[in-house]
């Protein structure tokens, strides 16, 4: 595992140096939370969530946005960019192991995501009195599972996308329906019945549903929905291994 | 002499195209070996097979006694590589990049940052890679190839796209590396570069090596004639007067310029000066044209190298 920490640290530092990564992963989710929490103070009627302010309702969506921006968008963008610029090829001709490289990029991505989530939590706590009634351990566990899922999906997109531009198209084609259908801010209960099963198949949906249940202290009888994530991790993992190219 | 790189009957196909066709060569310790040929001749495919980045379809390759297919990890510890598309993370600073790459090797240089000085990159240490000029990027590429103090280095089109001054600087760096006793395998499509740097040159065309020797021998074996060109100032000598000079095979006169075709340019030149002295002739615009590796390629293939 020689090179693991130097590579992870280097990637993390490069993420901080990239205005796009900083804006989308660190600033944008917090701005989104602030805008929504300022405009609406009460949860959307009919959502089935009551008892906390709207900022608390939005918190899982904000966390999802950080994960989406850092991993779902950030990973394929970085991967295709490094492939097109022959950075991957240059690293490959050093003795660094493929597993070390993959793990170091994952670590830097996870840490970067955690920073984004911390920004969100701090702003939410200070300015909007965000509360989490359920277990913090479960809360953190689900977030971690979400990060791993989208790291895998991001790697899969980066592996199948023939180019940087193609990666962008794939990302935004999926991104738009996903944020509408995955309970990011619209509860599934208010969507038309026919689209609800589709919405539940999106990898982001169980993350939001369960994080929100934890925020509201609802009993977690829905944990089986996390099986959807396992399915996505397996599919994305297979695609990555099958289609990853160094150049 | 120790053999550093050995290729035997190496073949690489891409679909119907044979990119490298039955190539055999061996490179000895301390040598600068050049692979010369036009774009698409198979240079990069061959060098990347030797670097363990591509797997040959046929034949065998040995580098420092290691098999690039089966012992790639060990090989990568010991070689230094500059790829044709040289790039590292665009936003990484030069100093950080060198440190990062040094950290990937089992036995890096004790002080890799000294490479900044060796390669005149000190004032660019804190610049981001993407902001560097072409020549500076290539110097970073050379620094990265040196961080593990490799016994053998591979340079793929090191000076392509550089302006003439940056190219000359890069040549000096390559010569410095050679003086440290390291073996260098380089590809180029500049014949003058091969002549300047290489102890031996392999000319490759359509995946096949069509000639392999020292640049001097390749040129000599052509049997091509040199030319000595000059004017006689204030005189109008007949061309025939110069026919008797040493090694001259024939003489031409175009307007007032006399052209001596010779098999030994130096001997002819020397005698020409003596002859002119004796006859009281004043010679002007003297120049010589020796055959070079470009002529070798033209003779071997019937094509110009850069068409």
XYZ file of C-alpha atoms in Angstrom:
554
model
C 0.000 0.000 0.000
C 3.007 2.301 -0.504
C 1.868 5.681 -1.791
C -1.643 5.387 -0.333
C -1.557 8.392 1.998
C 0.582 10.659 -0.216
C -1.813 10.041 -3.117
C -4.922 10.480 -0.963
C -3.593 13.706 0.545
C -2.544 15.001 -2.868
C -5.979 14.311 -4.349
C -7.720 15.913 -1.394
C -5.569 19.023 -1.749
C -6.261 19.119 -5.498
C -10.015 18.922 -4.798
C -9.694 21.942 -2.518
C -7.793 23.707 -5.295
C -10.518 23.062 -7.855
C -13.110 25.869 -7.840
C -15.760 23.593 -9.372
C -15.325 20.925 -6.699
C -15.293 23.512 -3.928
C -18.396 25.288 -5.180
C -20.528 22.237 -5.961
C -19.534 20.020 -3.049
C -18.862 22.490 -0.267
C -20.820 25.656 -1.040
C -23.781 24.697 -3.220
C -25.500 22.229 -0.830
C -25.218 24.729 2.026
C -26.589 27.519 -0.180
C -29.432 25.238 -1.231
C -30.286 24.543 2.408
C -30.117 28.224 3.326
C -32.322 29.354 0.423
C -34.961 26.716 1.047
C -34.967 27.135 4.799
C -35.314 30.907 4.488
C -38.150 30.745 1.951
C -40.163 27.936 3.540
C -40.302 27.597 7.266
C -42.768 24.706 7.374
C -42.473 21.250 5.778
C -44.442 20.563 2.621
C -48.037 19.629 3.566
C -48.894 15.971 3.086
C -45.292 14.838 3.452
C -46.062 12.872 6.573
C -43.206 14.598 8.411
C -44.167 16.851 11.260
C -42.742 18.223 14.434
C -39.457 19.771 13.248
C -38.614 22.914 11.298
C -38.145 22.823 7.554
C -34.352 23.077 7.750
C -34.281 19.782 9.628
C -36.533 18.264 6.980
C -34.119 19.522 4.285
C -30.949 18.285 5.998
C -30.968 14.762 4.424
C -31.462 16.389 0.997
C -28.510 18.691 1.610
C -26.342 15.753 2.634
C -27.453 13.926 -0.522
C -26.447 16.913 -2.598
C -22.959 16.873 -1.085
C -22.634 13.169 -1.879
C -23.962 13.696 -5.408
C -21.677 16.626 -6.152
C -18.539 15.123 -4.633
C -18.924 11.520 -5.787
C -21.621 11.118 -8.416
C -20.342 14.174 -10.332
C -16.810 14.615 -9.003
C -15.537 11.062 -9.456
C -16.426 10.554 -13.151
C -15.280 14.084 -13.998
C -11.905 13.504 -12.355
C -11.572 10.002 -13.744
C -12.296 10.919 -17.373
C -10.207 14.073 -17.079
C -7.228 12.117 -15.728
C -7.693 9.506 -18.420
C -7.859 12.037 -21.259
C -4.823 13.902 -19.918
C -2.866 10.623 -19.538
C -2.457 11.164 -15.794
C -3.717 7.622 -15.155
C -1.285 6.248 -17.709
C 1.593 8.111 -16.079
C 0.665 6.710 -12.667
C 0.349 3.240 -14.115
C 3.974 3.188 -15.196
C 5.036 3.781 -11.577
C 5.072 0.833 -9.148
C 1.858 1.983 -7.448
C -0.708 -0.831 -7.269
C -4.114 -0.411 -8.856
C -5.809 -1.160 -5.532
C -3.697 1.480 -3.786
C -4.611 4.032 -6.414
C -8.340 3.218 -6.190
C -8.318 3.275 -2.398
C -6.394 6.547 -2.191
C -8.820 8.276 -4.564
C -11.723 6.850 -2.542
C -10.286 8.066 0.751
C -9.742 11.569 -0.557
C -13.260 11.607 -1.984
C -14.850 10.385 1.238
C -12.923 12.909 3.327
C -13.906 15.677 0.928
C -17.556 14.627 1.202
C -17.304 14.600 4.985
C -15.980 18.171 4.892
C -18.973 19.196 2.757
C -21.390 17.531 5.170
C -19.720 19.193 8.154
C -20.100 22.602 6.490
C -23.780 21.837 6.026
C -24.277 20.617 9.587
C -22.458 23.560 11.124
C -24.396 26.138 9.123
C -27.669 24.308 9.758
C -27.018 24.025 13.466
C -25.915 27.605 13.982
C -28.434 29.423 11.814
C -31.452 27.127 11.554
C -31.434 25.054 14.732
C -31.328 21.785 12.825
C -32.141 18.753 14.962
C -31.700 15.037 14.612
C -34.026 13.181 16.975
C -32.896 9.636 16.136
C -29.570 7.867 16.533
C -26.470 9.687 15.332
C -24.696 6.371 14.909
C -27.375 5.180 12.465
C -27.330 8.619 10.803
C -23.574 8.454 10.191
C -23.784 4.804 9.127
C -26.381 5.534 6.438
C -24.370 8.544 5.209
C -21.289 6.340 4.915
C -23.235 3.709 2.981
C -24.484 6.479 0.693
C -20.954 7.722 0.078
C -19.753 4.236 -0.829
C -22.736 3.723 -3.162
C -22.132 6.908 -5.100
C -18.385 6.412 -5.140
C -19.091 3.089 -6.878
C -21.647 4.618 -9.250
C -19.304 7.527 -10.010
C -16.484 5.098 -10.806
C -18.798 3.110 -13.062
C -19.823 6.226 -15.007
C -16.193 7.313 -15.256
C -15.291 3.866 -16.571
C -17.970 3.530 -19.257
C -17.922 7.169 -20.405
C -15.697 7.309 -23.486
C -14.736 10.919 -22.759
C -14.958 13.792 -20.328
C -17.824 15.282 -22.344
C -19.719 12.014 -22.476
C -19.343 11.706 -18.699
C -20.975 15.106 -18.319
C -23.937 14.071 -20.443
C -24.459 10.834 -18.525
C -24.210 12.615 -15.181
C -26.706 15.343 -15.942
C -29.152 12.986 -17.648
C -29.408 10.974 -14.442
C -28.967 13.866 -12.019
C -32.078 15.802 -12.953
C -34.700 13.043 -12.501
C -32.830 11.744 -9.486
C -33.057 14.947 -7.446
C -36.760 15.232 -8.352
C -37.678 11.641 -7.526
C -35.365 10.694 -4.664
C -37.028 12.497 -1.748
C -34.310 15.067 -1.801
C -36.893 17.756 -1.062
C -40.102 16.323 -2.564
C -41.520 13.515 -0.383
C -42.293 10.390 -2.366
C -45.795 10.370 -0.826
C -46.806 13.379 -2.921
C -45.555 11.916 -6.232
C -48.026 10.165 -8.607
C -48.540 6.560 -7.565
C -47.249 5.062 -10.834
C -43.837 6.687 -10.505
C -43.296 5.799 -6.852
C -41.798 2.316 -7.502
C -39.417 3.832 -10.032
C -38.468 6.531 -7.558
C -37.759 3.898 -4.923
C -35.349 2.108 -7.250
C -33.101 5.175 -7.477
C -30.033 4.693 -5.286
C -30.522 8.049 -3.610
C -34.081 7.391 -2.431
C -33.439 4.988 0.440
C -30.668 7.254 1.715
C -33.012 10.219 1.920
C -35.948 8.205 3.254
C -33.988 6.619 6.054
C -31.941 9.700 6.939
C -35.208 11.618 7.230
C -36.705 8.894 9.412
C -33.678 9.217 11.663
C -33.985 13.019 11.729
C -37.610 12.709 12.866
C -36.894 9.857 15.245
C -39.278 7.547 13.386
C -38.766 3.829 14.147
C -36.488 2.351 11.499
C -38.703 -0.396 10.065
C -37.573 0.585 6.594
C -33.960 -0.532 6.783
C -34.507 -3.284 4.216
C -34.667 -0.495 1.641
C -30.905 -0.192 2.027
C -30.776 -3.445 0.038
C -31.327 -1.234 -3.018
C -27.941 0.330 -2.249
C -26.239 -3.051 -2.039
C -27.669 -3.866 -5.469
C -26.336 -0.625 -6.902
C -22.920 -1.131 -5.333
C -22.657 -4.596 -6.881
C -23.816 -3.440 -10.333
C -21.542 -0.379 -10.298
C -18.620 -2.475 -9.063
C -19.044 -4.978 -11.884
C -19.286 -2.195 -14.480
C -16.163 -0.511 -13.097
C -14.078 -3.668 -13.094
C -15.321 -4.643 -16.536
C -14.996 -1.276 -18.290
C -12.234 0.621 -16.489
C -9.535 1.809 -18.891
C -6.202 3.430 -18.119
C -6.106 5.373 -21.365
C 28.823 -5.168 -21.882
C 25.583 -5.746 -20.000
C 22.448 -5.917 -22.088
C 19.786 -3.622 -20.614
C 16.946 -4.036 -23.093
C 16.451 -7.055 -25.277
C 13.636 -7.549 -27.812
C 13.297 -10.737 -29.805
C 10.834 -11.057 -32.662
C 8.341 -8.743 -30.989
C 4.970 -8.445 -32.736
C 1.948 -6.310 -31.876
C -1.255 -6.234 -33.909
C -4.258 -3.955 -33.680
C -6.949 -5.713 -35.671
C -5.607 -6.085 -39.165
C -2.832 -3.583 -38.650
C 0.565 -4.877 -37.616
C 1.874 -2.023 -35.492
C 5.147 -3.729 -34.605
C 6.362 -6.416 -36.937
C 9.031 -8.864 -35.804
C 11.322 -6.402 -34.072
C 14.556 -7.616 -32.526
C 17.098 -5.340 -30.903
C 19.330 -5.125 -27.895
C 20.550 -2.104 -25.996
C 23.679 -2.063 -23.936
C 24.476 -0.366 -20.670
C 25.287 3.315 -20.985
C 24.043 3.563 -24.516
C 21.671 6.153 -25.949
C 19.563 4.211 -28.378
C 17.250 5.973 -30.778
C 14.153 4.623 -32.470
C 13.553 6.809 -35.471
C 10.668 6.824 -37.887
C 7.659 8.748 -39.126
C 4.432 9.140 -37.142
C 2.521 5.881 -37.011
C 5.605 3.753 -37.658
C 5.157 1.836 -34.392
C 7.638 3.697 -32.195
C 5.259 4.356 -29.316
C 3.751 0.880 -29.449
C 7.204 -0.666 -29.196
C 8.497 1.571 -26.411
C 5.284 1.080 -24.422
C 5.583 -2.682 -24.689
C 9.082 -2.396 -23.269
C 7.738 -0.140 -20.481
C 5.156 -2.808 -19.529
C 2.180 -0.694 -20.644
C 1.250 -2.946 -23.559
C 1.416 -6.674 -23.985
C 3.121 -8.022 -27.104
C 1.240 -10.595 -29.186
C 4.422 -12.463 -29.959
C 8.115 -12.503 -29.168
C 9.900 -11.752 -25.931
C 11.116 -8.638 -24.170
C 13.602 -8.349 -21.337
C 14.425 -5.164 -19.467
C 17.134 -5.310 -16.804
C 16.569 -9.038 -16.853
C 12.871 -8.630 -16.071
C 9.861 -9.650 -18.127
C 7.582 -6.601 -18.610
C 4.470 -8.784 -18.751
C 5.111 -11.082 -15.806
C 7.282 -8.825 -13.653
C 5.704 -5.463 -14.380
C 5.658 -4.287 -10.748
C 9.355 -4.946 -10.244
C 10.187 -3.435 -13.624
C 8.270 -0.232 -12.893
C 10.361 0.212 -9.727
C 13.498 0.322 -11.810
C 12.754 2.249 -14.980
C 12.227 5.932 -15.650
C 9.562 6.866 -18.156
C 8.466 9.963 -20.025
C 5.289 9.279 -21.983
C 4.479 10.860 -25.295
C 1.485 12.668 -23.796
C 3.165 14.027 -20.734
C 0.786 15.024 -18.044
C 0.317 14.928 -14.328
C -2.543 16.316 -12.280
C -3.138 19.734 -13.909
C -3.357 21.652 -10.642
C -0.481 19.974 -8.857
C 2.538 22.161 -8.129
C 5.845 21.077 -9.624
C 7.429 20.520 -6.226
C 4.433 18.527 -4.983
C 4.390 16.382 -8.111
C 8.031 15.418 -7.741
C 7.553 14.596 -4.061
C 4.376 12.614 -4.763
C 5.968 10.496 -7.474
C 9.103 9.916 -5.400
C 6.830 8.551 -2.675
C 5.554 5.828 -4.977
C 8.925 4.096 -5.257
C 10.598 1.652 -2.916
C 13.963 3.364 -3.329
C 13.511 6.975 -4.395
C 16.317 9.505 -4.503
C 17.266 10.608 -0.999
C 16.532 14.176 -1.964
C 14.230 14.319 -4.987
C 13.773 18.081 -4.663
C 17.342 18.525 -5.878
C 15.995 17.583 -9.304
C 14.371 21.013 -9.402
C 17.848 22.512 -9.472
C 19.288 19.968 -11.919
C 16.465 20.671 -14.351
C 16.361 24.470 -13.819
C 12.868 24.292 -12.382
C 13.640 26.056 -9.097
C 11.655 29.161 -9.917
C 8.746 27.006 -11.095
C 8.658 24.834 -7.946
C 5.401 26.400 -6.773
C 3.782 26.750 -10.194
C 0.909 24.522 -11.184
C 1.735 22.000 -13.867
C -0.917 23.247 -16.299
C 0.571 26.753 -16.271
C 4.009 25.641 -17.474
C 5.348 26.069 -20.989
C 5.902 23.050 -23.201
C 9.616 22.970 -22.440
C 9.022 23.265 -18.703
C 6.471 20.460 -18.781
C 8.999 18.234 -20.511
C 11.585 19.100 -17.876
C 9.088 18.077 -15.199
C 8.539 14.857 -17.139
C 12.286 14.217 -17.067
C 12.413 14.992 -13.340
C 9.604 12.493 -12.697
C 11.465 9.898 -14.748
C 14.507 10.417 -12.526
C 12.914 10.311 -9.036
C 13.721 6.635 -8.561
C 17.286 6.970 -9.857
C 16.589 4.447 -12.639
C 19.279 2.574 -14.515
C 17.398 2.968 -17.770
C 15.171 5.762 -19.059
C 12.589 5.811 -21.820
C 11.797 9.048 -23.625
C 8.988 9.029 -26.168
C 9.170 12.040 -28.489
C 10.708 14.148 -25.788
C 11.129 17.269 -27.898
C 8.133 17.116 -30.225
C 6.365 20.444 -30.252
C 9.164 22.330 -28.541
C 10.702 25.445 -30.032
C 14.312 25.124 -31.224
C 15.801 26.651 -28.081
C 13.838 24.449 -25.710
C 14.802 21.470 -27.865
C 18.508 22.261 -27.585
C 18.166 22.670 -23.802
C 16.429 19.318 -23.580
C 19.221 17.707 -25.603
C 21.748 18.977 -23.082
C 19.720 17.404 -20.265
C 19.668 14.073 -22.068
C 23.437 14.276 -22.506
C 23.830 15.017 -18.781
C 21.799 11.926 -17.942
C 23.933 9.858 -20.289
C 27.077 11.170 -18.564
C 25.757 9.739 -15.296
C 26.090 6.344 -16.952
C 22.393 5.748 -17.432
C 21.028 3.907 -20.431
C 18.527 5.802 -22.559
C 15.998 4.534 -25.081
C 14.352 7.345 -27.007
C 12.018 7.715 -29.933
C 11.972 10.689 -32.243
C 10.928 11.693 -35.699
C 13.680 14.274 -35.865
C 16.720 12.801 -37.565
C 18.937 15.639 -36.361
C 17.934 14.745 -32.804
C 18.905 11.134 -33.337
C 22.239 12.206 -34.848
C 22.902 14.592 -31.981
C 22.062 12.251 -29.121
C 22.199 8.628 -30.136
C 25.048 6.152 -30.097
C 22.965 3.834 -32.215
C 19.822 4.328 -34.219
C 17.131 1.938 -35.404
C 15.092 3.203 -38.315
C 11.520 1.909 -38.102
C 8.904 2.095 -40.851
C 5.525 0.342 -40.946
C 6.440 -1.536 -37.758
C 9.643 -3.010 -39.145
C 13.202 -2.074 -38.354
C 14.781 -1.337 -41.702
C 18.229 -0.260 -40.517
C 20.149 -0.347 -37.242
C 23.623 1.076 -36.706
C 25.521 4.110 -35.476
C 24.402 7.315 -37.213
C 27.887 7.592 -38.815
C 27.724 4.111 -40.254
C 24.187 4.534 -41.502
C 25.224 7.649 -43.365
C 28.474 6.186 -44.629
C 26.769 3.044 -45.861
C 24.547 5.168 -48.022
C 27.607 5.920 -50.138
C 25.979 9.284 -50.706
C 28.215 12.092 -51.824
C 28.866 15.291 -49.961
C 28.836 18.605 -51.720
C 31.299 21.490 -51.500
C 29.780 24.685 -52.795
C 31.511 28.036 -53.391
C 31.920 31.022 -55.683
C 35.079 32.369 -57.174
C 35.101 36.107 -56.545
C 35.860 38.259 -59.541
C 36.725 35.220 -61.572
C 34.978 33.075 -64.069
C 36.754 29.792 -63.780
C 35.602 26.867 -65.833
C 34.134 24.024 -63.815
C 36.625 21.623 -65.338
C 39.490 23.315 -63.456
C 38.323 21.713 -60.201
C 37.802 18.216 -61.478
C 41.232 17.015 -60.471
C 40.794 17.787 -56.745
C 40.942 14.939 -54.263
C 37.853 12.707 -54.077
C 35.848 14.851 -56.485
C 33.641 12.733 -58.713
C 32.060 15.486 -60.754
C 31.647 19.240 -60.888
C 28.656 21.371 -61.680
C 28.392 25.068 -62.182
C 25.068 26.740 -61.679
C 25.259 30.430 -62.564
C 28.439 31.431 -60.738
C 28.258 28.798 -58.009
C 30.575 25.832 -58.334
C 29.410 22.530 -56.820
C 31.927 19.755 -56.200
C 30.460 16.287 -55.626
C 32.827 14.358 -53.445
C 33.136 11.077 -51.618
C 35.291 12.739 -48.951
C 34.192 16.257 -48.202
C 37.007 17.062 -45.797
C 39.781 15.996 -48.167
C 38.238 17.918 -51.023
C 37.801 21.046 -48.972
C 41.363 20.949 -47.778
C 42.738 20.602 -51.288
C 40.392 23.226 -52.665
C 41.812 25.805 -50.279
C 45.382 24.880 -51.199
C 44.513 24.954 -54.903
C 42.862 28.367 -54.627
C 45.924 29.756 -52.830
C 48.252 28.535 -55.493
C 46.100 29.911 -58.302
C 45.475 33.190 -56.487
C 41.724 32.697 -56.444
C 39.518 34.315 -53.882
C 36.757 31.921 -52.798
C 33.485 33.150 -51.332
C 30.303 31.666 -49.851
C 31.987 28.366 -49.118
C 29.669 25.790 -47.614
C 29.425 22.055 -47.462
C 26.458 19.734 -47.477
C 26.963 16.355 -45.883
C 24.398 13.593 -46.151
C 22.448 13.085 -42.923
C 19.967 10.668 -41.439
C 17.179 12.292 -43.401
C 18.952 11.101 -46.542
C 19.245 7.658 -44.977
C 15.503 7.499 -44.483
C 14.845 8.835 -47.970
C 17.166 6.279 -49.518
C 15.729 3.376 -47.500
C 12.060 4.153 -47.993
C 11.892 6.421 -51.011
C 9.946 8.883 -48.837
C 10.787 11.981 -46.854
C 10.642 11.374 -43.098
C 8.205 14.210 -42.510
C 5.704 14.159 -45.306
